[in-house]
Amino acid sequence: QVQLVESGGGLVQAGGSLRLACAASGRTFSSYVMGWFRQAPGKEREFVAAISWSADSTDYADSVKGRFTISRDSAKNTVYLQMNSLKPEDTAVYYCAATFGIYGSMKRRWRLYNYWGQGAQVTVPS
């Protein structure tokens, strides 16, 4: 069993920055994948970024590439999402998620993730 606890949400002006953190506890594996998804009201859950624990490879949605950075602290079993140059369209509830045994483009499919954080609201007013 894995538990994920998110922190770092808030309200920032357009062009500003924010960092989200997601700490995992419980049993984990070297092959774990952790990702970030977001969901705005009335919209589908959307892939944001993912990182592979073993390969330390990253993947980003086109909408955030160049602005967001996903990273990890292996000792703390924590993944971060550094969000720069925020736009109003980034406003959403951001969820971290974890799973294992997936790779490549599979990391973008939210239905393949087993564990989820509680969500963190990110608001960027226009």
XYZ file of N, CA and C in Angstrom:
378
model
N 0.830 -1.181 0.000
C 0.000 0.000 0.000
C 0.877 1.249 0.000
N 0.483 2.217 -0.811
C 1.219 3.463 -0.936
C 0.278 4.623 -0.654
N 0.759 5.579 0.105
C 0.017 6.798 0.367
C 0.779 7.982 -0.210
N 0.050 8.907 -0.806
C 0.640 10.091 -1.404
C 0.039 11.326 -0.763
N 0.896 12.225 -0.321
C 0.460 13.462 0.313
C 1.039 14.637 -0.453
N 0.160 15.505 -0.938
C 0.571 16.647 -1.723
C 0.624 17.915 -0.881
N 1.456 18.840 -1.322
C 1.542 20.149 -0.696
C 2.037 21.155 -1.725
N 1.818 22.431 -1.446
C 2.391 23.484 -2.263
C 1.452 24.224 -3.186
N 0.178 23.900 -3.180
C -0.758 24.618 -4.023
C -0.968 26.044 -3.547
N -1.623 26.833 -4.377
C -1.893 28.206 -4.003
C -2.309 29.050 -5.183
N -2.384 30.343 -4.942
C -2.750 31.322 -5.958
C -1.532 32.153 -6.313
N -1.246 32.230 -7.601
C -0.129 33.035 -8.082
C -0.571 33.816 -9.307
N 0.042 34.958 -9.515
C -0.269 35.773 -10.677
C 0.336 35.178 -11.936
N -0.253 35.504 -13.059
C 0.281 35.043 -14.335
C 1.748 35.430 -14.464
N 2.542 34.488 -14.932
C 3.976 34.697 -15.045
C 4.756 34.284 -13.819
N 4.056 33.968 -12.743
C 4.705 33.574 -11.513
C 5.056 32.107 -11.473
N 5.552 31.682 -10.322
C 6.019 30.317 -10.148
C 5.440 29.690 -8.895
N 5.394 28.378 -8.910
C 4.892 27.611 -7.784
C 5.523 26.232 -7.843
N 5.768 25.645 -6.685
C 6.300 24.292 -6.643
C 5.397 23.391 -5.825
N 4.993 22.299 -6.432
C 4.212 21.282 -5.755
C 5.114 20.144 -5.313
N 4.762 19.509 -4.217
C 5.496 18.362 -3.725
C 4.526 17.228 -3.445
N 5.005 16.026 -3.635
C 4.204 14.834 -3.382
C 5.091 13.803 -2.701
N 4.783 13.508 -1.460
C 5.566 12.562 -0.679
C 4.861 11.212 -0.625
N 5.602 10.175 -0.932
C 5.065 8.821 -0.925
C 5.535 8.066 0.309
N 4.642 7.314 0.896
C 4.982 6.459 2.020
C 4.409 5.068 1.776
N 4.903 4.121 2.540
C 4.503 2.757 2.326
C 5.481 2.039 1.414
N 5.067 0.919 0.915
C 5.948 0.109 0.095
C 6.090 0.688 -1.301
N 7.317 0.871 -1.699
C 7.607 1.367 -3.033
C 8.618 0.459 -3.703
N 8.797 0.670 -4.984
C 9.679 -0.154 -5.780
C 10.584 0.722 -6.626
N 11.707 0.160 -7.005
C 12.647 0.907 -7.833
C 12.074 1.213 -9.208
N 11.099 0.438 -9.629
C 10.492 0.639 -10.940
C 9.292 1.584 -10.900
N 9.058 2.214 -9.764
C 7.920 3.117 -9.623
C 7.996 4.276 -10.600
N 6.835 4.659 -11.058
C 6.672 5.852 -11.871
C 5.764 6.805 -11.105
N 6.139 8.062 -11.068
C 5.294 9.070 -10.443
C 4.992 10.159 -11.454
N 3.761 10.596 -11.440
C 3.328 11.580 -12.404
C 2.431 12.631 -11.797
N 2.207 13.661 -12.582
C 1.297 14.736 -12.218
C 0.212 14.842 -13.277
N -1.005 14.950 -12.811
C -2.154 15.182 -13.660
C -2.916 16.373 -13.120
N -3.712 16.979 -13.960
C -4.519 18.102 -13.498
C -5.914 18.016 -14.085
N -6.845 18.628 -13.382
C -8.220 18.621 -13.829
C -8.875 19.954 -13.490
N -9.331 20.628 -14.520
C -10.083 21.858 -14.361
C -11.568 21.537 -14.365
N -12.399 22.387 -13.776
C -13.842 22.125 -13.752
C -14.403 21.895 -15.145
N -15.161 20.826 -15.294
C -15.783 20.515 -16.558
C -14.871 19.913 -17.603
N -13.630 19.651 -17.255
C -12.683 19.099 -18.206
C -12.195 17.726 -17.760
N -11.643 17.006 -18.710
C -11.075 15.699 -18.427
C -9.757 15.838 -17.675
N -9.424 14.795 -16.954
C -8.127 14.751 -16.310
C -7.041 14.748 -17.379
N -6.031 15.555 -17.169
C -5.024 15.817 -18.179
C -3.630 15.494 -17.660
N -2.876 14.803 -18.461
C -1.490 14.505 -18.118
C -0.657 15.775 -18.111
N 0.225 15.885 -17.131
C 1.115 17.033 -17.031
C 2.571 16.613 -17.193
N 3.025 15.716 -16.339
C 4.421 15.293 -16.368
C 4.566 13.982 -15.617
N 5.632 13.253 -15.917
C 5.913 12.004 -15.227
C 7.412 11.785 -15.160
N 7.813 11.009 -14.174
C 9.224 10.679 -14.006
C 9.351 9.215 -13.627
N 10.337 8.569 -14.222
C 10.635 7.180 -13.921
C 11.686 7.108 -12.832
N 11.398 6.363 -11.765
C 12.338 6.259 -10.645
C 13.634 5.580 -11.041
N 13.538 4.513 -11.800
C 14.723 3.742 -12.137
C 15.567 4.399 -13.216
N 14.929 4.863 -14.258
C 15.646 5.452 -15.379
C 15.870 6.949 -15.225
N 15.151 7.573 -14.301
C 15.225 9.015 -14.101
C 14.930 9.760 -15.393
N 14.009 9.223 -16.151
C 13.585 9.880 -17.372
C 12.304 10.652 -17.110
N 12.107 11.689 -17.882
C 10.947 12.554 -17.692
C 10.142 12.680 -18.969
N 8.881 13.036 -18.797
C 7.976 13.231 -19.909
C 7.046 14.381 -19.553
N 6.723 15.207 -20.545
C 5.892 16.374 -20.312
C 4.821 16.510 -21.373
N 3.690 17.020 -20.955
C 2.680 17.410 -21.918
C 3.183 18.608 -22.709
N 2.766 18.694 -23.958
C 3.214 19.804 -24.798
C 2.835 21.157 -24.202
N 1.718 21.210 -23.518
C 1.231 22.469 -22.982
C 2.102 23.036 -21.866
N 2.923 22.195 -21.245
C 3.749 22.657 -20.136
C 5.236 22.524 -20.408
N 5.594 21.904 -21.490
C 7.005 21.689 -21.806
C 7.729 23.024 -21.907
N 8.869 23.098 -21.240
C 9.641 24.323 -21.209
C 9.288 25.235 -20.060
N 8.146 24.992 -19.417
C 7.720 25.814 -18.287
C 7.732 25.040 -16.971
N 7.365 23.772 -17.033
C 7.289 22.934 -15.838
C 8.458 21.965 -15.814
N 8.901 21.632 -14.611
C 9.968 20.663 -14.432
C 9.586 19.679 -13.337
N 9.645 18.400 -13.653
C 9.396 17.370 -12.653
C 10.742 16.836 -12.170
N 10.846 16.604 -10.879
C 12.077 16.092 -10.302
C 11.740 15.213 -9.109
N 12.739 14.548 -8.598
C 12.515 13.647 -7.474
C 13.642 13.709 -6.459
N 13.304 13.355 -5.239
C 14.261 13.176 -4.160
C 14.081 11.740 -3.704
N 14.973 10.870 -4.143
C 14.823 9.446 -3.875
C 14.848 9.127 -2.384
N 15.699 9.815 -1.624
C 15.805 9.558 -0.193
C 14.501 9.851 0.528
N 13.744 10.809 0.041
C 12.482 11.194 0.668
C 11.270 10.600 -0.026
N 11.499 9.857 -1.096
C 10.391 9.336 -1.899
C 9.404 10.447 -2.254
N 9.950 11.536 -2.707
C 9.155 12.721 -2.996
C 9.390 13.180 -4.424
N 8.321 13.537 -5.076
C 8.401 14.093 -6.414
C 7.925 15.541 -6.358
N 8.533 16.381 -7.181
C 8.209 17.796 -7.212
C 7.780 18.206 -8.611
N 6.981 19.232 -8.650
C 6.625 19.852 -9.916
C 6.874 21.346 -9.786
N 7.940 21.799 -10.417
C 8.252 23.219 -10.449
C 7.530 23.837 -11.630
N 6.681 24.804 -11.351
C 5.864 25.425 -12.379
C 6.278 26.882 -12.524
N 6.793 27.218 -13.684
C 7.212 28.574 -13.982
C 6.350 29.149 -15.099
N 6.392 30.457 -15.225
C 5.645 31.155 -16.279
C 4.195 30.701 -16.319
N 3.572 30.680 -15.175
C 2.207 30.169 -15.070
C 1.230 31.031 -15.843
N 0.247 30.367 -16.411
C -0.789 31.004 -17.204
C -2.152 30.714 -16.590
N -3.152 31.546 -16.883
C -4.493 31.262 -16.369
C -5.002 29.872 -16.748
N -4.639 29.391 -17.914
C -5.079 28.074 -18.331
C -4.441 26.932 -17.544
N -3.465 27.251 -16.701
C -2.889 26.252 -15.811
C -3.736 26.042 -14.564
N -4.736 26.867 -14.367
C -5.602 26.748 -13.199
C -6.306 25.397 -13.199
N -6.128 24.653 -12.126
C -6.704 23.317 -12.025
C -6.371 22.742 -10.662
N -6.974 21.612 -10.368
C -6.539 20.806 -9.244
C -5.475 19.853 -9.762
N -4.336 19.862 -9.127
C -3.214 19.030 -9.550
C -3.107 17.807 -8.648
N -3.039 16.664 -9.263
C -2.941 15.401 -8.544
C -1.627 14.712 -8.863
N -0.958 14.227 -7.844
C 0.169 13.349 -8.095
C -0.322 11.911 -8.052
N 0.386 11.057 -8.738
C -0.009 9.661 -8.836
C 1.228 8.781 -8.937
N 1.065 7.532 -8.566
C 2.173 6.588 -8.608
C 1.707 5.234 -9.105
N 2.596 4.557 -9.777
C 2.342 3.200 -10.222
C 3.691 2.554 -10.523
N 3.655 1.352 -11.028
C 4.888 0.699 -11.441
C 4.599 -0.238 -12.592
N 5.632 -0.585 -13.299
C 5.502 -1.521 -14.398
C 5.017 -0.912 -15.695
N 5.053 0.397 -15.802
C 4.678 1.044 -17.055
C 5.881 1.805 -17.598
N 5.803 2.154 -18.865
C 6.923 2.800 -19.506
C 6.452 3.577 -20.729
N 7.320 4.400 -21.247
C 7.031 5.148 -22.457
C 5.758 5.955 -22.334
N 4.978 5.940 -23.396
C 3.751 6.725 -23.441
C 2.694 6.229 -22.461
N 2.882 5.038 -21.909
C 1.954 4.544 -20.901
C 1.888 5.468 -19.699
N 2.935 6.201 -19.442
C 2.976 7.121 -18.305
C 1.944 8.227 -18.409
N 1.428 8.464 -19.591
C 0.458 9.527 -19.812
C -0.982 9.104 -19.546
N -1.207 7.844 -19.309
C -2.561 7.317 -19.142
C -2.906 7.246 -17.658
N -3.806 8.092 -17.237
C -4.110 8.175 -15.806
C -4.727 6.901 -15.253
N -5.403 6.150 -16.103
C -6.061 4.938 -15.634
C -5.069 3.852 -15.257
N -3.816 3.994 -15.619
C -2.805 3.013 -15.283
C -2.136 3.284 -13.942
N -2.484 4.359 -13.297
C -1.899 4.695 -12.003
C -2.748 4.134 -10.872
N -2.092 3.575 -9.889
C -2.772 2.884 -8.799
C -3.032 3.762 -7.580
N -2.166 4.718 -7.349
C -2.232 5.514 -6.133
C -2.288 6.988 -6.473
N -3.074 7.721 -5.683
C -3.317 9.130 -5.974
C -3.233 9.989 -4.729
N -2.706 11.191 -4.906
C -2.722 12.175 -3.851
C -4.083 12.822 -3.731
N -4.220 13.692 -2.737
C -5.517 14.298 -2.451
C -5.850 15.479 -3.355
N -4.877 15.965 -4.094
C -5.083 17.096 -4.973
C -4.637 18.402 -4.349
N -4.116 19.278 -5.173
C -3.683 20.605 -4.742
C -4.211 21.632 -5.730
N -4.926 22.623 -5.220
C -5.488 23.654 -6.082
C -4.425 24.651 -6.493
N -4.327 24.886 -7.781
C -3.457 25.913 -8.333
C -4.340 26.891 -9.092
N -4.282 28.149 -8.699
C -5.109 29.175 -9.320
C -4.228 30.286 -9.867
N -4.419 30.587 -11.141
C -3.698 31.663 -11.807
C -4.745 32.599 -12.400
N -5.065 33.695 -11.733
C -6.101 34.583 -12.248
C -5.667 35.295 -13.523
N -6.627 35.599 -14.363
C -6.350 36.288 -15.607
C -6.329 37.789 -15.413
